Amino acid sequence: MKILVCIKQVVCSESSLKLNPDGKWIQETDSTEFRMNRFDEYALEEALLIKETNPNVTIDVVSVGPDRVKEVIKKGLSKGADNGVHILNEELGYCPPRKIAQQLADYAGKQSYDLILTGVMAEDDMLCQVGPMTAAFLSIPCAVSVVKEEIDMLNRIITVQSEMESGKVEEVVLSLPALLTIQTGINQPRYPSLSNIVRANSQELIVVQESFQDDPTDKVLLLSIDYPAKSSTICILEGSAEEKAEQLLTIFHNKSLLK
Amino acid sequence: MYKKQILITETIENQISPSYKELLGFGASIHPDGENRILLIIPGQNIKELAEQIAIENNIHTLAVEHEDLRYPNPHLLEKILPEVIRKYMPSNICMMHNVRTCQIAASLSIQIDRPCITGVESYEIQNERSVFTRMMFNGKLIGKTTCKADQFILTIIPGAFCGSFTPDRTIQHEKTEIIKINENASAYKPIRIIETISKDNRLEEADVVVSAGMGIEIKERIDLIKKIASIFSNAAIGGSRIVCDHGWLPYACQIGETGKQVSPKLYIACGISGTMQHTAGMKKSGCIVAINKDPNAPIFSIADYGVVEDLQSFLPILAARYDDRKKNP
Ligand SMILES: Cc1cc2nc3c(=O)[nH]c(=O)nc-3n(C[C@H](O)[C@H](O)[C@H](O)COP(=O)(O)OP(=O)(O)OC[C@H]3O[C@@H](n4cnc5c(N)ncnc54)[C@H](O)[C@@H]3O)c2cc1C
């Protein structure tokens, strides 16, 4: 059984984000920190768990992007993926999901994977589109926001729990090959093991040149990015920590909420 | 000239999601200079009567799409059925309320019918005769403006972002219901059942104050600090972001947000919560929101009433100590 896990390298949004002078993307400098998209960590872990409980499973991790994404592919290997695939796309800045999905599908279509996993959302563009678009290009069924899965290789089906709003989940059975977008909470992602780190450092990645695409004339364009406006009525408390604590207690007291 | 808008709503076991009203409001407003003709698609197992009723109530054209497997929202089946409907009606936009399944439908349709798709739209404006859509990016730390040369979009709309209500236009009769019954045997994606996972414990909903922990607490042990702060109020409960619950630091019954509980206490204290829309969907209706976060640019500050830019590790003990002092020396 062959599993492909699609992972994205995203900027650490915990750190402060600076905008490019043209206001079209964030500034990337040598000190900009990147990491694996949080949701993809869970997708990779799910693949690793499947491998642990089923015979003959190989896991490929793939990422589309410039040279720096090699780092996140190596991270995937160091957690236990078998092969790393880098689809080289030199475009820095915003890359529309359609383009990423097309590259993934062009590659995956030639490899006959039984299962493709992605995170439910990328933390940078927050679009939730790459997974379902890749499935659409490949004409395979897709379930989103999966919080549980169980494979039945004999009958080539997978039973999944797809999360809905307000604490509901829907149970669905998909035929394989299928694509799942994975939600957090499905597992606890592991840390890389020492032996896998050593292997990841020496293992060659499979590098694929991006497939040629006509830019669709109706391409979605990101015009600009900016910081959100603070709430116009917000009161930012000033002073020392002690003074802020006092101010808060006064607010709580005036609302008659304190014991 | 009028424009046609296709709106697609969700139903579960033939119950329509109440947010369809919001969708109608958006559909009526998107082309402000002219008239919008609306086609509301209502998929379901047995939905014709409901579709007729909604058509009459709102004086719109509805289309009931029926299939046994549409008793739950079924993106896979809809993706197969919709391209033909869309080709027939040639709408200028196709809009749905935003959630992960409607994103799936939007993304898949976008490939199949070759139309641009923008998910998670929070607002839009016309700039140089083009529609420009605003949406959250980078876990809410930035907002992006997106557009496209084409003028026909597939959109998912964030619930609560557009409050424009829908007033039925009674000048012409639009009211009409059509029905499509699907016979297709969709074996690649079989819905089985819906399971309720949320706890019936109502303490969160009933509390006057919710003190909520995000990843800013950094370690599990700091939940004790959150508990300590909750204990200074006469009726408080503890909540958390999804990630905190995923880590097992709090039970899932405490999760606030789109996929957790929706609360509206008198006071909501967000401790180290970044404030993405998935979290704020569960608490933005709170009476008063206090956000404590060490990052002055955290998106939670765009909905907070009071902001405290501090590190929780040092600030929460100070807050607790000051409270104790007040108690001792009132
Ligand atoms: C389909 C879907 C559904 C989802 N549903 C939900 C949901 O129902 N509820 C939910 O909460 N999330 C949900 N999420 C996840 C959501 O997108 C965010 O990832 C999550 O809410 C982030 O949690 P957080 O704010 O605790 O963590 P982070 O995003 O990691 O933020 C931590 C915050 O703490 C601050 N901080 C760090 N250290 C300190 C410190 N020492 N002192 C003070 N502040 C500090 C940081 O500045 C940051 O703002 C969903 C996501 C998806 C894709």
XYZ file of C-alpha atoms and ligand atoms in Angstrom:
642
model
C 0.000 0.000 0.000
C 1.314 3.409 -0.988
C 0.491 6.569 0.907
C 1.299 10.106 -0.162
C 1.329 12.857 2.450
C 1.263 16.409 1.084
C 2.959 18.843 3.407
C 3.379 22.595 3.251
C 6.082 24.731 4.730
C 4.571 27.804 6.357
C 6.049 30.777 8.120
C 5.827 30.620 11.930
C 2.898 32.935 12.436
C 3.710 33.138 16.152
C 6.645 35.355 15.273
C 6.081 38.908 14.110
C 5.282 39.113 10.417
C 6.675 41.963 8.331
C 5.189 42.907 5.004
C 7.080 43.309 1.746
C 7.363 46.943 0.622
C 4.849 46.223 -2.159
C 2.408 44.910 0.463
C 1.754 41.782 -1.561
C 3.421 39.177 0.633
C 5.357 38.829 3.839
C 9.043 39.624 3.968
C 11.320 36.620 3.814
C 14.746 37.200 5.275
C 17.473 34.852 6.499
C 16.008 35.026 9.973
C 12.430 34.222 8.919
C 11.366 31.025 10.661
C 9.437 28.325 8.848
C 7.845 25.112 10.030
C 5.571 22.326 8.877
C 1.924 23.384 8.584
C 0.351 22.283 11.890
C -2.435 20.277 10.241
C 0.027 18.420 8.000
C 1.888 17.186 11.090
C -1.279 15.282 11.970
C -1.670 13.981 8.401
C 1.877 12.621 8.456
C 1.397 11.062 11.892
C -1.751 9.294 10.675
C 0.211 7.805 7.773
C 2.911 6.644 10.192
C 0.277 5.004 12.411
C -1.196 3.203 9.375
C 2.280 1.968 8.508
C 2.784 0.647 12.027
C -0.370 -1.444 11.930
C -0.425 -2.635 8.309
C 2.096 -4.658 6.335
C 3.904 -3.309 3.269
C 3.094 0.341 3.608
C 5.370 2.945 2.059
C 4.962 6.615 2.810
C 6.077 9.375 0.464
C 6.006 12.968 1.627
C 5.734 15.664 -1.016
C 5.966 19.413 -0.910
C 5.594 22.014 -3.650
C 7.738 25.101 -3.309
C 11.124 26.781 -3.579
C 14.420 25.364 -2.337
C 13.703 26.069 1.336
C 10.855 23.525 1.473
C 13.488 20.745 1.396
C 13.760 21.372 5.114
C 10.182 20.392 5.796
C 10.476 17.314 3.558
C 13.524 16.244 5.591
C 11.489 16.795 8.730
C 8.952 14.361 7.285
C 11.690 11.799 6.661
C 13.074 12.266 10.145
C 9.680 11.359 11.545
C 9.657 8.139 9.542
C 8.424 8.729 5.981
C 10.204 6.512 3.434
C 10.725 8.905 0.544
C 10.770 12.652 0.117
C 9.577 14.309 -3.070
C 10.247 17.938 -3.839
C 8.204 19.531 -6.614
C 10.299 22.543 -7.405
C 8.372 25.754 -7.802
C 10.574 28.803 -7.657
C 7.685 31.204 -7.272
C 8.156 32.964 -3.961
C 5.202 34.555 -2.292
C 1.608 33.604 -2.815
C 0.927 30.522 -4.891
C -2.761 29.860 -5.614
C -4.054 26.480 -4.374
C -5.147 25.518 -7.845
C -1.571 25.570 -9.032
C -0.295 23.576 -6.059
C -3.084 21.015 -6.479
C -2.319 20.643 -10.166
C 1.360 19.964 -9.447
C 0.471 17.439 -6.750
C -2.055 15.693 -8.992
C 0.345 15.581 -11.950
C 2.875 13.831 -9.757
C 0.470 11.590 -7.808
C -1.385 10.543 -10.944
C 1.711 8.749 -12.213
C 2.391 6.877 -8.973
C -0.839 4.999 -8.143
C -1.195 5.867 -4.473
C -3.894 4.094 -2.465
C -4.297 6.958 -0.061
C -3.409 10.652 -0.177
C -3.399 12.707 3.000
C -3.172 16.463 3.496
C -3.886 18.780 6.412
C -7.397 20.251 6.511
C -6.069 23.785 6.002
C -2.829 25.626 5.373
C -2.146 28.106 8.151
C -0.877 30.764 5.742
C -3.592 31.064 3.098
C -6.343 29.405 5.219
C -8.257 28.390 2.093
C -8.909 24.621 2.671
C -8.731 24.080 -1.089
C -5.613 22.102 -2.037
C -6.905 18.739 -0.762
C -10.274 18.739 -2.530
C -8.775 20.294 -5.679
C -6.152 17.557 -5.872
C -8.887 14.934 -5.472
C -10.899 16.637 -8.221
C -7.932 16.616 -10.609
C -7.428 12.910 -9.873
C -11.175 12.101 -9.884
C -10.966 10.276 -6.563
C -13.317 10.597 -3.567
C -12.352 12.977 -0.799
C -13.403 13.424 2.824
C -12.459 16.577 4.704
C -11.607 17.323 8.313
C -11.081 13.684 9.215
C -10.777 12.899 12.936
C -10.723 9.086 12.674
C -10.041 6.534 9.933
C -10.005 2.787 9.538
C -8.705 1.061 6.440
C -10.031 -2.198 5.094
C -7.449 -3.137 2.453
C -9.204 -6.383 1.601
C -12.310 -4.581 0.399
C -10.354 -1.474 -0.572
C -12.479 0.873 1.488
C -11.762 3.354 4.250
C -14.261 4.344 6.956
C -13.714 7.858 8.214
C -15.214 10.287 10.674
C -15.467 13.686 9.099
C -15.922 16.511 11.555
C -18.850 18.908 11.272
C -19.618 22.028 13.284
C -20.677 22.102 16.939
C -19.314 18.738 17.960
C -20.943 16.535 15.341
C -19.060 14.019 13.210
C -20.279 12.218 10.148
C -19.232 8.664 9.421
C -18.566 8.025 5.750
C -17.194 5.092 3.781
C -14.950 5.892 0.820
C -13.587 3.566 -1.805
C -9.834 3.577 -2.329
C -7.910 5.317 -3.753
C -9.128 8.307 -1.770
C -7.900 11.591 -0.420
C -8.430 12.684 3.185
C -7.776 16.085 4.702
C -6.772 15.538 8.316
C -7.898 17.572 11.313
C -5.959 18.051 14.563
C -6.843 15.819 17.488
C -6.861 12.640 15.365
C -3.529 11.627 16.939
C -0.521 13.045 18.772
C 2.279 13.822 16.308
C 5.579 12.229 17.299
C 9.005 13.757 17.511
C 11.675 12.704 15.013
C 13.753 9.714 16.098
C 17.533 9.874 16.150
C 17.971 7.053 13.630
C 15.529 8.693 11.236
C 17.220 12.053 11.626
C 20.508 10.461 10.591
C 18.816 8.809 7.602
C 17.007 12.012 6.609
C 20.267 13.911 6.534
C 21.864 11.567 4.045
C 18.850 10.506 1.982
C 18.503 12.085 -1.468
C 15.179 13.706 -2.201
C 13.340 12.982 -5.422
C 13.260 16.331 -7.196
C 10.545 16.890 -9.769
C 10.517 19.941 -12.006
C 7.135 21.596 -11.943
C 4.927 20.563 -14.788
C 4.153 23.214 -17.334
C 0.846 24.958 -16.931
C -0.920 27.650 -18.793
C -1.776 30.354 -16.344
C -5.551 30.411 -16.429
C -6.750 33.845 -17.456
C -9.088 33.855 -14.511
C -6.352 33.191 -11.973
C -7.146 34.301 -8.443
C -4.812 37.143 -7.503
C -3.772 38.251 -4.079
C -3.796 42.044 -4.378
C -2.462 42.976 -0.975
C -2.038 41.837 2.598
C -2.208 43.958 5.699
C -2.565 43.851 9.469
C -6.141 43.630 10.667
C -7.482 46.774 12.273
C -7.727 46.625 16.048
C -11.284 46.744 17.288
C -12.205 50.434 17.134
C -13.599 50.322 20.646
C -10.799 48.337 22.255
C -9.193 49.711 25.380
C -5.571 48.564 25.650
C -4.624 48.694 29.316
C -1.473 50.705 30.027
C 1.022 50.743 32.875
C 2.936 48.122 34.829
C 1.655 44.558 35.066
C 0.417 45.327 38.581
C -1.460 48.395 37.351
C -3.052 46.423 34.531
C -4.135 43.745 37.018
C -5.746 46.410 39.196
C -7.553 47.912 36.224
C -8.882 44.483 35.225
C -10.119 43.778 38.747
C -11.915 47.113 38.785
C -13.607 46.262 35.473
C -14.660 42.846 36.811
C -15.816 44.405 40.076
C -17.914 47.041 38.304
C -19.643 44.288 36.378
C -20.434 42.593 39.715
C -18.859 39.364 38.554
C -16.281 38.842 41.301
C -16.834 36.646 44.323
C -29.799 44.007 -16.299
C -30.099 41.457 -13.578
C -27.516 38.934 -12.477
C -28.149 35.393 -11.446
C -26.781 34.068 -8.200
C -26.790 30.415 -7.294
C -26.871 29.911 -3.544
C -26.381 26.450 -2.114
C -27.522 25.621 1.386
C -26.963 22.589 3.612
C -29.541 20.304 5.149
C -29.175 17.509 7.680
C -31.965 14.941 7.705
C -34.160 17.367 5.756
C -33.636 20.192 8.255
C -32.318 23.322 6.605
C -29.462 25.167 8.245
C -30.877 28.468 9.600
C -27.932 30.297 8.039
C -29.666 30.139 4.648
C -31.274 33.482 5.525
C -27.847 35.034 5.834
C -26.912 33.484 2.509
C -29.988 35.033 0.889
C -29.009 38.405 2.353
C -25.548 38.097 0.867
C -26.882 36.909 -2.484
C -29.173 39.913 -2.721
C -26.390 42.361 -1.912
C -23.484 41.141 -4.015
C -24.366 43.019 -7.166
C -25.500 46.269 -5.588
C -26.062 48.275 -8.776
C -28.577 45.973 -10.295
C -31.106 43.354 -9.550
C -30.151 39.889 -8.434
C -32.170 36.848 -9.351
C -31.619 34.101 -6.882
C -31.700 30.367 -7.301
C -31.453 28.622 -3.946
C -30.351 25.002 -4.241
C -31.529 22.828 -1.364
C -30.077 19.322 -1.401
C -31.711 16.685 0.784
C -33.303 13.293 0.950
C -36.889 14.424 0.804
C -36.851 18.144 0.498
C -39.408 19.239 -2.074
C -42.015 20.578 0.334
C -39.476 22.569 2.248
C -38.133 23.976 -1.030
C -41.656 25.047 -2.018
C -42.258 26.677 1.328
C -38.984 28.626 1.179
C -39.719 29.704 -2.397
C -43.073 31.161 -1.330
C -41.811 32.768 1.870
C -38.980 34.558 0.100
C -40.391 34.876 -3.399
C -37.372 33.153 -4.918
C -36.646 30.291 -7.219
C -35.656 27.131 -5.362
C -34.296 23.862 -6.642
C -34.713 20.732 -4.548
C -32.049 18.149 -5.292
C -33.061 14.803 -3.885
C -31.136 11.611 -3.266
C -31.162 9.099 -0.456
C -27.486 9.875 0.247
C -28.201 13.599 0.537
C -29.784 13.149 3.970
C -26.452 14.481 5.222
C -24.374 17.139 3.493
C -22.654 15.141 0.786
C -19.973 17.128 -1.028
C -19.018 14.190 -3.203
C -22.473 13.704 -4.668
C -23.094 17.433 -5.039
C -19.849 17.876 -6.944
C -21.184 15.428 -9.497
C -24.628 16.941 -9.827
C -23.891 20.642 -9.692
C -21.813 21.225 -12.843
C -24.804 20.427 -15.028
C -27.114 22.688 -13.014
C -24.570 25.480 -13.182
C -24.178 25.144 -16.941
C -27.922 25.349 -17.329
C -28.379 28.482 -15.199
C -25.104 30.243 -16.018
C -25.011 32.163 -12.729
C -22.632 35.025 -12.164
C -21.727 33.736 -8.709
C -22.123 30.549 -6.730
C -22.203 31.162 -2.976
C -22.331 29.007 0.132
C -21.937 29.634 3.853
C -18.376 28.760 4.849
C -17.428 25.474 6.476
C -15.008 22.688 5.547
C -17.553 20.822 3.441
C -18.670 23.847 1.460
C -14.978 24.602 0.872
C -14.689 21.102 -0.520
C -17.611 21.683 -2.872
C -16.262 25.090 -3.887
C -12.751 23.790 -4.566
C -13.885 20.768 -6.496
C -16.401 22.729 -8.587
C -13.726 25.271 -9.321
C -11.692 22.568 -11.064
C -14.630 20.953 -12.797
C -16.258 24.046 -14.225
C -13.061 26.064 -14.392
C -14.075 29.029 -12.310
C -12.126 30.900 -9.650
C -12.939 30.042 -6.077
C -12.437 32.155 -2.961
C -13.185 30.575 0.391
C -13.697 32.267 3.752
C -14.866 35.659 2.481
C -15.383 38.236 5.234
C -16.200 41.308 3.176
C -16.131 42.567 -0.363
C -16.001 45.823 -2.234
C -15.892 46.983 -5.833
C -12.529 48.468 -6.854
C -11.950 49.618 -10.431
C -15.038 47.717 -11.497
C -13.703 44.531 -10.004
C -14.956 42.605 -7.000
C -12.315 42.516 -4.282
C -12.772 40.054 -1.427
C -11.227 40.384 2.016
C -10.299 37.305 4.049
C -8.125 36.186 6.936
C -4.655 34.756 6.387
C -1.701 33.593 8.496
C -3.821 32.308 11.376
C -5.655 35.611 11.391
C -2.562 37.755 11.842
C -2.984 39.317 8.423
C -5.877 40.025 6.130
C -5.632 39.589 2.384
C -7.495 41.205 -0.487
C -8.149 38.858 -3.355
C -9.535 39.391 -6.808
C -9.683 37.831 -10.206
C -10.030 39.034 -13.790
C -13.109 36.936 -14.287
C -16.297 38.216 -12.768
C -17.885 34.937 -11.899
C -16.879 33.429 -8.619
C -17.448 30.486 -6.366
C -17.515 31.867 -2.834
C -17.864 30.640 0.715
C -19.003 33.301 3.163
C -17.977 33.438 6.824
C -21.072 33.130 9.038
C -21.895 36.398 10.755
C -19.777 38.534 8.427
C -22.676 39.900 6.364
C -25.615 41.070 8.380
C -27.642 42.506 5.482
C -31.052 40.958 5.853
C -33.072 39.651 2.956
C -36.294 41.420 2.029
C -38.338 39.519 -0.505
C -38.943 41.518 -3.670
C -42.697 41.421 -4.250
C -42.848 43.468 -7.465
C -42.433 40.509 -9.783
C -43.228 36.926 -9.076
C -40.034 34.886 -8.900
C -41.393 32.150 -6.746
C -40.966 28.768 -8.351
C -39.721 25.360 -7.254
C -38.059 22.768 -9.388
C -36.963 19.357 -8.342
C -34.213 17.045 -9.521
C -34.232 13.473 -8.336
C -30.887 11.762 -8.641
C -30.726 8.058 -9.284
C -27.007 7.757 -9.428
C -25.554 4.940 -7.364
C -22.805 6.805 -5.567
C -20.713 4.030 -4.102
C -17.392 5.868 -3.852
C -18.658 7.956 -0.912
C -21.301 6.459 1.347
C -22.612 8.468 4.294
C -23.399 6.176 7.226
C -24.474 8.179 10.273
C -23.999 11.332 12.291
C -22.551 11.009 15.762
C -22.953 13.708 18.440
C -19.693 14.026 20.302
C -20.345 17.141 22.304
C -20.934 16.683 26.010
C -24.311 17.529 27.434
C -22.625 19.343 30.289
C -24.014 22.880 30.114
C -21.725 24.536 32.625
C -19.965 26.552 29.918
C -23.197 27.823 28.408
C -24.590 28.781 31.795
C -21.557 30.544 33.243
C -21.446 34.348 33.529
C -17.705 34.276 32.983
C -15.635 31.978 30.768
C -11.883 31.946 31.345
C -10.303 30.355 28.300
C -6.838 28.923 27.782
C -4.954 28.949 24.478
C -1.522 27.651 23.555
C -0.098 30.761 25.185
C -0.253 28.849 28.472
C 2.646 26.849 26.981
C 2.535 23.966 29.471
C -0.239 21.805 30.879
C 0.543 22.786 34.462
C -0.468 26.373 33.745
C -4.116 25.249 33.495
C -3.964 25.614 37.280
C -3.418 29.352 36.825
C -6.508 29.502 34.591
C -8.468 27.644 37.277
C -7.210 30.045 39.908
C -8.408 33.033 37.851
C -11.789 31.362 37.271
C -12.119 30.896 41.026
C -12.198 34.641 41.678
C -15.582 34.926 39.952
C -18.866 33.855 41.451
C -20.039 31.917 38.368
C -17.220 31.003 36.015
C -16.334 28.050 33.798
C -13.142 27.080 32.011
C -12.854 26.904 28.242
C -10.035 26.336 25.812
C -8.898 26.564 22.225
C -8.990 23.469 20.120
C -5.241 22.974 20.207
C -5.228 23.013 24.012
C -7.881 20.267 23.977
C -5.983 18.357 21.266
C -3.010 18.286 23.621
C -5.196 16.761 26.290
C -4.631 19.749 28.590
C -8.397 20.206 28.828
C -11.213 17.804 27.891
C -12.913 18.381 24.504
C -16.057 19.381 26.401
C -14.222 22.667 27.092
C -13.446 23.458 23.454
C -14.847 26.773 22.288
C -15.306 27.534 18.603
C -16.735 26.490 15.283
C -16.230 22.799 16.007
C -16.733 23.085 19.772
C -19.153 25.012 21.923
C -20.641 28.399 21.161
C -20.867 30.562 24.251
C -21.930 34.135 24.989
C -21.139 34.836 28.646
C -21.163 38.317 30.196
C -17.370 38.163 30.282
C -14.940 36.097 28.200
C -11.272 36.147 29.138
C -9.054 34.814 26.325
C -5.679 33.865 27.792
C -3.021 33.234 25.144
C -5.507 32.592 22.359
C -4.535 33.848 18.919
C -8.141 34.420 17.813
C -8.593 32.799 14.417
C -12.116 32.859 13.037
C -12.601 29.198 13.970
C -12.173 30.105 17.617
C -13.989 33.438 17.573
C -17.008 31.772 15.928
C -17.633 30.306 19.382
C -17.240 33.404 21.558
C -17.564 36.636 19.614
C -21.095 37.218 20.896
C -19.827 37.453 24.483
C -20.875 40.599 26.356
C -17.346 41.728 27.126
C -14.117 40.238 25.798
C -10.812 40.608 27.614
C -7.756 39.350 25.722
C -4.443 38.674 27.418
C -1.692 37.968 24.909
C 1.995 38.783 24.683
C 1.745 39.550 20.966
C 0.285 43.047 20.419
C -0.652 41.998 16.862
C -2.616 38.892 17.843
C -5.912 38.864 15.904
C -7.900 38.395 19.125
C -7.371 42.126 19.719
C -9.524 42.951 16.727
C -12.628 41.710 18.558
C -11.640 42.402 22.178
C -13.089 45.156 24.388
C -10.060 45.219 26.706
C -6.547 44.225 25.714
C -3.679 43.280 28.022
C -0.321 42.816 26.319
C 1.519 40.671 28.849
C 3.108 37.263 29.308
C 0.625 34.930 30.989
C 3.262 33.189 33.021
C 4.006 36.347 34.975
C 0.721 38.204 34.586
C -1.821 35.648 35.794
C -0.079 35.148 39.186
C -0.018 38.932 39.631
C -3.720 39.162 38.820
C -4.511 36.389 41.299
C -2.317 37.945 44.013
C -3.900 41.369 43.545
C -7.328 39.812 43.901
C -6.286 38.117 47.149
C -4.932 41.450 48.430
C -8.234 43.155 47.709
C -10.089 40.418 49.569
C -7.863 40.785 52.600
C -7.913 44.591 52.600
C -11.178 45.641 51.037
C -11.992 23.304 10.249
C -11.343 23.867 11.473
C -12.072 23.956 12.639
C -11.495 24.487 13.793
N -12.264 24.609 14.921
C -11.741 25.218 16.019
C -12.527 25.441 17.197
O -13.693 25.066 17.285
N -11.944 26.069 18.252
C -10.644 26.513 18.230
O -10.177 27.098 19.220
N -9.880 26.299 17.126
C -10.377 25.664 16.036
N -9.575 25.457 14.939
C -8.138 25.766 15.038
C -7.846 27.240 14.873
O -7.696 27.535 13.498
C -6.525 27.613 15.577
O -5.483 26.791 15.113
C -6.602 27.487 17.093
O -7.750 28.125 17.601
C -5.369 28.116 17.702
O -5.346 27.890 19.066
P -4.543 28.852 20.021
O -4.978 30.242 19.833
O -4.637 28.270 21.393
O -3.022 28.626 19.582
P -2.011 29.506 18.722
O -2.570 29.843 17.419
O -0.730 28.765 18.803
O -1.901 30.872 19.542
C -1.280 31.022 20.773
C -1.379 32.475 21.180
O -0.800 32.636 22.449
C 0.086 33.752 22.467
N 1.120 33.437 23.449
C 2.135 32.548 23.341
N 2.856 32.502 24.462
C 2.296 33.379 25.323
C 2.584 33.780 26.653
N 3.598 33.244 27.346
N 1.809 34.730 27.219
C 0.764 35.294 26.531
N 0.434 34.934 25.280
C 1.191 33.993 24.678
C 0.575 33.876 21.069
O 0.935 35.223 20.798
C -0.635 33.420 20.245
O -1.463 34.506 19.919
C -10.140 24.914 13.777
C -9.414 24.814 12.600
C -10.001 24.296 11.455
C -9.194 24.223 10.202
